[in-house]
Amino acid sequence: GAGVVNNVLTNASGQYTLTLPPGNYLVRATPQTNTLPASGTGYLTRVYNGLPCTNAFDCPNYFGTVIPLTSGTPATGIDFQLPVGGAISGTVLRASDSTPATATVIAKGVDGNTTFSSVTGVGGAYSLINLAPGTYRVYAVTATAGLMSEALGNVPCTATDCNWVPSTLVTVTAGGSLSGNNFTLDAAASLSGTVRDDTAAVVAFAELYLYSDDRYTADSTVADASGNYVFPAVRAGTYHIIAGPPSSEQTSPFGPISSTLGQVAFPNIPCPGSVCQPLSAGTPITVVAGTPQTLAQITLPVGSTISGLVRDASTLAPVVGAQISISNSAIGFVGRGITDAAGNYTVRGLPAGVFFVSADARPANYVLTHNGNVVCPVLGCDDFGTPVTLTAAGPGSTATVNI
């Protein structure tokens, strides 16, 4: 349970000795790039006693046969026979001029658990060895500005979707070497723009989420201090963007509202977090391969506010830590808050509409109470109590609800 206690390299005869304190141990043999005798396709890791170990999911640290070790008594005969692995190799070049490109080439097993990687070297060459037999999706991910990543079969992709886009699969056999699996990286398309609020103020560090209509891409980025954002590498296709305030003001991208600003679907269509459907909300954006695109300004609405005071019905003392819930018959649960030491709460960023407010302090032996100081007579009450109307006038209309 203590993790790796000791490790050592085998000598020229394949022998090893580990010096350890008394205890119970699991031992595994992991091939290195200089493991001899040389194998162009490498070897596979094995856990004692003869157990395969191709990935962390199927081979966790506690996997294997336990070897008890007592003081002064060596454990001998803990031997390993490493099977020969498979290999995939090729080059990664720029499509524009066939010069070498810097990339990390990844082979991911179709089981979703087994992953091997290699960084390109001289001439853009790469070699993946020590591969367990099986079928792999292979792709080259580059961090070079202006270039797309690519999955095998000349399929442009990005770091977030290369593992998902349909591409050529390769089957590796023990001792087999698959060469000529080459990549030519195309120029990248990009999407960029600016985020402001409806008072024309810059929204620093706004969060933006990009979704492809083919459902393979779900990416995100954060605007800079001037409200500028960019998705630097985007596949050709149709996309939707959801934009919202910084996470420091927001519970989660699609969670209850707790920010002074509302969330929108591109370009400026209100899209409250709890009900926003990214693949149907807003205006679709068409991306052409290799073409940078500057989008229209995104404007986040300054939302409205409900605030108030929660008190004990008998003593009028403030109730601390009451959970405030705000819902709308069309939207559902959209906002929440908690009362402070004085019993006050504020929930911001609400859209225009009719809302219902409740205060829940049952852990402190209070009854769940709705606006108007009414108690739900059944197990659960939706749209219950005195409704509160927030108008579209503003920005930032307010309402006070004391319970």
Coordinates of C-alpha atoms in Angstrom, one line a residue:
G1 CA 0.0 0.0 0.0
A2 CA 3.0 2.3 0.1
G3 CA 3.5 2.7 -3.6
V4 CA 6.9 2.0 -5.3
V5 CA 9.4 1.1 -2.5
N6 CA 12.4 0.3 -4.6
N7 CA 13.4 -0.4 -8.2
V8 CA 16.5 -1.6 -10.1
L9 CA 17.6 -2.4 -13.6
T10 CA 18.5 -5.9 -14.6
N11 CA 22.1 -6.7 -15.4
A12 CA 23.6 -8.1 -18.6
S13 CA 22.4 -11.6 -17.6
G14 CA 18.9 -10.4 -16.9
Q15 CA 19.3 -10.8 -13.2
Y16 CA 18.2 -8.3 -10.5
T17 CA 18.2 -7.9 -6.7
L18 CA 15.9 -5.6 -4.8
T19 CA 16.8 -4.7 -1.2
L20 CA 13.7 -4.3 0.9
P21 CA 12.6 -4.1 4.5
P22 CA 10.3 -7.0 5.7
G23 CA 6.7 -6.8 4.4
N24 CA 4.4 -8.0 1.7
Y25 CA 5.3 -7.0 -1.9
L26 CA 4.1 -7.0 -5.5
V27 CA 6.8 -7.0 -8.2
R28 CA 6.6 -6.1 -11.9
A29 CA 9.1 -6.0 -14.7
T30 CA 8.9 -3.0 -17.1
P31 CA 10.9 -2.9 -20.3
Q32 CA 13.1 0.1 -21.0
T33 CA 14.3 1.5 -24.4
N34 CA 17.7 -0.2 -23.8
T35 CA 16.3 -3.6 -22.8
L36 CA 18.4 -6.4 -24.3
P37 CA 18.3 -8.6 -26.3
A38 CA 17.3 -5.8 -28.7
S39 CA 13.8 -6.0 -30.1
G40 CA 12.6 -3.5 -32.7
T41 CA 9.1 -3.9 -31.4
G42 CA 9.9 -3.9 -27.7
Y43 CA 8.6 -6.0 -24.9
L44 CA 5.5 -6.1 -22.7
T45 CA 5.3 -5.4 -18.9
R46 CA 4.6 -8.4 -16.7
V47 CA 3.5 -8.6 -13.0
Y48 CA 4.6 -11.5 -10.9
N49 CA 3.5 -14.3 -11.4
G50 CA 3.2 -14.1 -15.2
L51 CA 0.3 -11.7 -15.3
P52 CA -0.2 -9.2 -18.2
C53 CA 0.0 -5.5 -17.4
T54 CA -0.9 -3.4 -20.4
N55 CA -2.6 -0.4 -18.7
A56 CA -3.3 1.1 -15.3
F57 CA -7.0 0.2 -15.4
D58 CA -6.5 -3.5 -15.9
C59 CA -3.2 -3.5 -13.9
P60 CA -3.5 -1.3 -10.8
N61 CA -0.7 -1.1 -8.2
Y62 CA -2.3 -3.7 -6.0
F63 CA -2.5 -6.3 -8.9
G64 CA -0.3 -9.4 -8.8
T65 CA 0.8 -12.3 -6.5
V66 CA 1.8 -11.1 -3.1
I67 CA 5.4 -12.0 -2.1
P68 CA 5.9 -12.1 1.7
L69 CA 9.4 -11.0 2.8
T70 CA 10.8 -11.7 6.3
S71 CA 13.9 -10.3 7.9
G72 CA 17.1 -12.2 6.8
T73 CA 15.2 -14.5 4.4
P74 CA 15.7 -13.7 0.7
A75 CA 12.9 -14.4 -1.7
T76 CA 14.4 -16.0 -4.8
G77 CA 13.0 -17.3 -8.1
I78 CA 10.8 -14.3 -8.7
D79 CA 11.4 -14.6 -12.4
F80 CA 9.8 -12.9 -15.4
Q81 CA 9.4 -13.9 -19.1
L82 CA 8.6 -10.8 -21.1
P83 CA 6.7 -11.3 -24.3
V84 CA 7.7 -9.4 -27.5
G85 CA 5.5 -6.4 -28.2
G86 CA 4.4 -4.8 -31.4
A87 CA 5.3 -1.5 -33.0
I88 CA 3.8 1.4 -35.1
S89 CA 6.0 3.9 -36.9
G90 CA 5.9 6.7 -39.5
T91 CA 6.4 10.5 -39.9
V92 CA 4.6 13.6 -39.1
L93 CA 5.0 16.4 -41.6
R94 CA 3.3 19.7 -42.5
A95 CA 0.9 19.4 -45.4
S96 CA 2.0 22.9 -46.8
D97 CA 5.6 22.1 -47.4
S98 CA 6.4 18.6 -46.2
T99 CA 8.7 19.8 -43.4
P100 CA 8.8 18.0 -40.1
A101 CA 6.2 18.8 -37.6
T102 CA 6.5 18.5 -33.8
A103 CA 3.8 16.3 -32.3
T104 CA 3.0 13.6 -29.8
V105 CA 1.7 10.5 -31.5
I106 CA -0.7 8.5 -29.5
A107 CA -2.0 4.9 -30.0
K108 CA -5.1 4.3 -27.9
G109 CA -6.6 0.8 -27.7
V110 CA -10.2 0.5 -28.7
D111 CA -10.8 -0.9 -25.2
G112 CA -10.4 2.7 -24.1
N113 CA -7.8 1.8 -21.4
T114 CA -4.5 1.1 -23.2
T115 CA -2.5 4.1 -24.3
F116 CA 1.0 4.5 -25.7
S117 CA 2.7 7.7 -26.9
S118 CA 5.9 8.9 -28.6
V119 CA 7.2 12.4 -29.4
T120 CA 8.4 13.0 -33.0
G121 CA 12.2 13.3 -33.5
V122 CA 14.5 14.0 -36.4
G123 CA 12.7 14.4 -39.7
G124 CA 9.3 14.2 -37.9
A125 CA 9.8 10.4 -37.4
Y126 CA 8.1 8.6 -34.5
S127 CA 8.1 5.0 -33.3
L128 CA 5.7 3.4 -30.8
I129 CA 7.0 0.2 -29.3
N130 CA 6.1 -2.1 -26.5
L131 CA 2.6 -2.3 -27.8
A132 CA 0.3 -5.1 -26.6
P133 CA -1.4 -7.0 -29.4
G134 CA -4.7 -5.4 -30.2
T135 CA -6.5 -2.8 -32.3
Y136 CA -5.6 0.9 -31.9
R137 CA -6.7 4.4 -32.9
V138 CA -3.6 6.4 -33.8
Y139 CA -3.4 10.2 -33.9
A140 CA -0.8 12.9 -33.9
V141 CA -1.5 15.8 -31.5
T142 CA 0.5 19.1 -32.1
A143 CA 0.7 22.2 -30.0
T144 CA 2.2 24.1 -32.9
A145 CA 0.1 27.3 -33.6
G146 CA -1.7 27.3 -36.9
L147 CA -1.7 23.5 -37.4
M148 CA -4.5 20.9 -36.9
S149 CA -3.8 17.6 -35.2
E150 CA -4.7 14.5 -37.2
A151 CA -6.0 11.0 -36.8
L152 CA -4.7 8.2 -39.1
G153 CA -6.3 8.3 -42.5
N154 CA -5.8 12.0 -43.0
V155 CA -8.6 13.0 -40.6
P156 CA -8.1 16.5 -39.1
C157 CA -8.9 16.7 -35.4
T158 CA -8.0 18.5 -32.2
A159 CA -6.5 17.4 -28.9
T160 CA -10.0 17.2 -27.5
D161 CA -11.6 15.1 -30.3
C162 CA -8.8 13.0 -32.0
N163 CA -9.8 10.1 -29.8
W164 CA -13.4 10.2 -31.0
V165 CA -13.5 11.2 -34.7
P166 CA -13.9 8.2 -37.1
S167 CA -10.5 7.3 -38.4
T168 CA -8.4 4.4 -39.7
L169 CA -7.7 1.7 -37.0
V170 CA -4.6 -0.5 -37.0
T171 CA -4.2 -4.0 -35.6
V172 CA -0.9 -4.8 -33.8
T173 CA 0.4 -8.3 -33.5
A174 CA 3.1 -9.7 -31.2
G175 CA 6.5 -8.9 -32.9
G176 CA 4.7 -7.1 -35.7
S177 CA 6.0 -3.8 -37.0
L178 CA 3.6 -1.5 -38.8
S179 CA 5.6 1.2 -40.7
G180 CA 4.4 4.0 -43.0
N181 CA 1.7 5.2 -40.8
N182 CA 2.3 8.8 -41.7
F183 CA 0.5 12.1 -40.9
T184 CA 0.4 15.4 -42.9
L185 CA -0.9 18.2 -40.7
D186 CA -3.2 20.8 -42.4
A187 CA -3.5 24.5 -41.6
A188 CA -5.9 25.1 -38.7
A189 CA -9.3 26.9 -38.8
S190 CA -10.0 29.1 -35.8
L191 CA -12.8 30.9 -34.1
S192 CA -12.3 34.1 -32.2
G193 CA -14.2 37.1 -30.8
T194 CA -15.0 39.3 -27.8
V195 CA -17.3 39.0 -24.8
R196 CA -19.0 42.0 -23.2
D197 CA -22.0 42.6 -21.1
D198 CA -25.1 44.6 -22.1
T199 CA -23.7 47.7 -20.5
A200 CA -20.8 47.4 -23.0
A201 CA -18.3 46.5 -20.3
V202 CA -15.6 43.9 -21.1
V203 CA -16.3 40.5 -19.4
A204 CA -12.8 39.4 -18.3
F205 CA -12.2 35.7 -18.2
A206 CA -15.6 34.8 -19.6
E207 CA -15.9 31.0 -20.1
L208 CA -16.9 29.6 -23.6
Y209 CA -17.9 26.1 -24.6
L210 CA -17.7 24.8 -28.2
Y211 CA -19.9 21.9 -29.4
S212 CA -19.9 20.3 -32.8
D213 CA -23.1 19.1 -34.3
D214 CA -21.5 15.8 -35.1
R215 CA -21.1 15.4 -31.3
Y216 CA -17.4 14.6 -31.4
T217 CA -16.1 17.9 -30.2
A218 CA -16.7 19.5 -26.7
D219 CA -14.1 22.1 -26.1
S220 CA -13.7 25.1 -23.9
T221 CA -11.6 28.2 -23.5
V222 CA -11.4 31.3 -21.2
A223 CA -11.3 34.9 -22.5
D224 CA -8.4 37.1 -21.5
A225 CA -8.6 40.2 -19.3
S226 CA -9.9 42.2 -22.3
G227 CA -12.7 39.7 -23.1
N228 CA -11.0 38.3 -26.1
Y229 CA -11.2 34.6 -26.8
V230 CA -10.0 32.1 -29.4
F231 CA -10.5 28.5 -30.3
P232 CA -7.2 28.1 -32.1
A233 CA -7.8 24.8 -33.9
V234 CA -11.2 23.7 -35.1
R235 CA -12.3 21.0 -37.5
A236 CA -14.4 21.8 -40.5
G237 CA -18.1 21.5 -39.6
T238 CA -21.0 23.1 -37.8
Y239 CA -20.7 24.3 -34.2
H240 CA -22.6 26.0 -31.4
I241 CA -21.0 28.2 -28.7
I242 CA -22.3 28.7 -25.1
A243 CA -20.8 31.7 -23.3
G244 CA -21.0 32.5 -19.6
P245 CA -19.4 34.5 -16.8
P246 CA -16.1 33.4 -15.1
S247 CA -16.3 30.3 -13.0
S248 CA -15.4 32.5 -10.0
E249 CA -18.9 33.9 -10.3
Q250 CA -20.7 30.8 -11.4
T251 CA -21.4 27.4 -9.9
S252 CA -20.9 25.4 -13.1
P253 CA -21.5 25.8 -16.9
F254 CA -25.0 24.2 -16.7
G255 CA -25.7 24.5 -13.0
P256 CA -27.9 26.9 -11.1
I257 CA -27.3 30.6 -11.7
S258 CA -25.3 32.4 -9.0
S259 CA -23.6 35.1 -11.1
T260 CA -24.3 38.7 -11.9
L261 CA -24.3 37.8 -15.6
G262 CA -26.4 35.5 -17.5
Q263 CA -25.4 32.8 -19.9
V264 CA -26.1 32.9 -23.7
A265 CA -25.9 30.8 -26.8
F266 CA -24.1 32.5 -29.7
P267 CA -24.6 35.2 -30.6
N268 CA -26.8 36.6 -27.8
I269 CA -29.7 34.3 -27.1
P270 CA -30.4 33.8 -23.3
C271 CA -29.7 30.2 -22.4
P272 CA -30.1 29.6 -18.6
G273 CA -27.7 27.0 -17.4
S274 CA -30.1 24.5 -16.0
V275 CA -32.0 24.1 -19.3
C276 CA -29.5 25.2 -22.0
Q277 CA -29.2 22.7 -24.8
P278 CA -25.9 23.3 -26.5
L279 CA -26.7 21.5 -29.8
S280 CA -30.0 23.3 -30.4
A281 CA -29.5 26.7 -28.8
G282 CA -28.3 29.8 -30.7
T283 CA -27.1 30.2 -34.2
P284 CA -25.0 27.5 -35.9
I285 CA -21.5 28.5 -36.9
T286 CA -20.0 26.9 -40.0
V287 CA -16.3 26.4 -40.0
V288 CA -14.4 26.0 -43.3
A289 CA -11.1 23.9 -43.2
G290 CA -8.1 26.1 -42.7
T291 CA -10.0 29.4 -42.5
P292 CA -9.7 31.7 -39.4
Q293 CA -13.0 33.3 -38.5
T294 CA -13.8 36.3 -36.3
L295 CA -17.3 36.1 -34.8
A296 CA -19.7 38.8 -33.9
Q297 CA -19.5 40.1 -30.3
I298 CA -21.1 38.0 -27.6
T299 CA -23.1 39.9 -25.1
L300 CA -23.9 38.5 -21.7
P301 CA -27.0 40.0 -20.1
V302 CA -26.7 41.6 -16.7
G303 CA -29.2 39.5 -14.8
S304 CA -31.8 40.5 -12.3
T305 CA -31.5 39.9 -8.5
I306 CA -33.7 38.4 -5.8
S307 CA -32.5 39.1 -2.2
G308 CA -34.0 39.1 1.2
L309 CA -33.9 38.1 4.9
V310 CA -34.9 34.7 6.4
R311 CA -36.0 34.8 10.1
D312 CA -37.4 32.6 12.8
A313 CA -41.2 33.0 12.7
S314 CA -41.5 33.1 16.5
T315 CA -38.5 35.1 17.6
L316 CA -37.7 37.0 14.4
A317 CA -34.0 36.0 14.9
P318 CA -32.1 35.6 11.7
V319 CA -31.8 32.0 10.4
V320 CA -28.2 31.3 9.4
G321 CA -27.4 28.8 6.6
A322 CA -30.9 28.5 5.1
Q323 CA -30.8 27.1 1.6
I324 CA -32.6 29.4 -0.9
S325 CA -34.1 27.8 -4.0
I326 CA -35.5 29.7 -7.0
S327 CA -37.5 28.1 -9.7
N328 CA -39.6 29.0 -12.8
S329 CA -42.4 26.9 -14.2
A330 CA -40.9 27.0 -17.7
I331 CA -37.2 26.7 -16.7
G332 CA -37.3 24.7 -13.5
F333 CA -34.7 25.2 -10.8
V334 CA -32.5 28.1 -11.8
G335 CA -31.0 29.7 -8.8
R336 CA -29.8 29.1 -5.3
G337 CA -28.2 30.9 -2.4
I338 CA -27.5 30.6 1.3
T339 CA -28.2 33.0 4.2
D340 CA -25.3 34.7 6.0
A341 CA -24.8 35.3 9.7
A342 CA -27.4 38.1 9.5
G343 CA -30.0 35.8 7.7
N344 CA -29.5 37.7 4.4
Y345 CA -29.2 36.2 1.0
T346 CA -28.8 37.4 -2.6
V347 CA -29.2 35.4 -5.9
R348 CA -28.0 37.2 -9.0
G349 CA -28.1 36.7 -12.7
L350 CA -31.7 35.7 -13.1
P351 CA -33.5 36.2 -16.4
A352 CA -36.8 38.0 -16.8
G353 CA -39.8 35.9 -15.7
V354 CA -42.0 34.7 -12.9
F355 CA -40.2 32.9 -10.0
F356 CA -41.0 31.0 -6.9
V357 CA -38.7 31.2 -3.8
S358 CA -38.3 28.8 -0.9
A359 CA -36.1 28.7 2.2
D360 CA -34.9 25.3 3.6
A361 CA -33.3 25.1 7.0
R362 CA -34.6 21.6 8.1
P363 CA -31.2 20.6 9.5
A364 CA -31.8 23.4 12.1
N365 CA -35.3 22.1 12.8
Y366 CA -37.2 24.6 10.6
V367 CA -39.9 23.7 8.2
L368 CA -39.3 24.2 4.4
T369 CA -41.1 27.5 3.8
H370 CA -42.1 29.2 0.6
N371 CA -42.5 32.9 -0.3
G372 CA -45.6 34.3 1.5
N373 CA -44.6 32.3 4.5
V374 CA -46.6 29.2 3.4
V375 CA -45.6 25.6 4.0
C376 CA -46.0 22.9 1.3
P377 CA -48.8 20.5 2.5
V378 CA -47.4 17.5 0.5
L379 CA -44.0 15.9 0.0
G380 CA -42.9 18.3 -2.7
C381 CA -44.4 21.5 -4.2
D382 CA -43.4 23.1 -7.5
D383 CA -44.4 26.6 -8.3
F384 CA -45.7 27.1 -4.8
G385 CA -46.1 30.2 -2.7
T386 CA -46.3 33.9 -3.8
P387 CA -44.8 34.4 -7.3
V388 CA -42.1 37.0 -7.9
T389 CA -41.9 38.8 -11.2
L390 CA -38.6 40.1 -12.6
T391 CA -39.0 42.4 -15.6
A392 CA -36.8 42.7 -18.6
A393 CA -36.2 46.3 -17.8
G394 CA -32.7 47.1 -16.5
P395 CA -30.2 45.8 -16.8
G396 CA -30.5 44.3 -13.4
S397 CA -34.0 44.6 -12.0
T398 CA -34.4 43.6 -8.4
A399 CA -36.9 42.0 -6.1
T400 CA -37.0 41.5 -2.3
V401 CA -38.3 38.3 -0.8
N402 CA -38.3 38.0 3.0
I403 CA -39.3 34.7 4.5

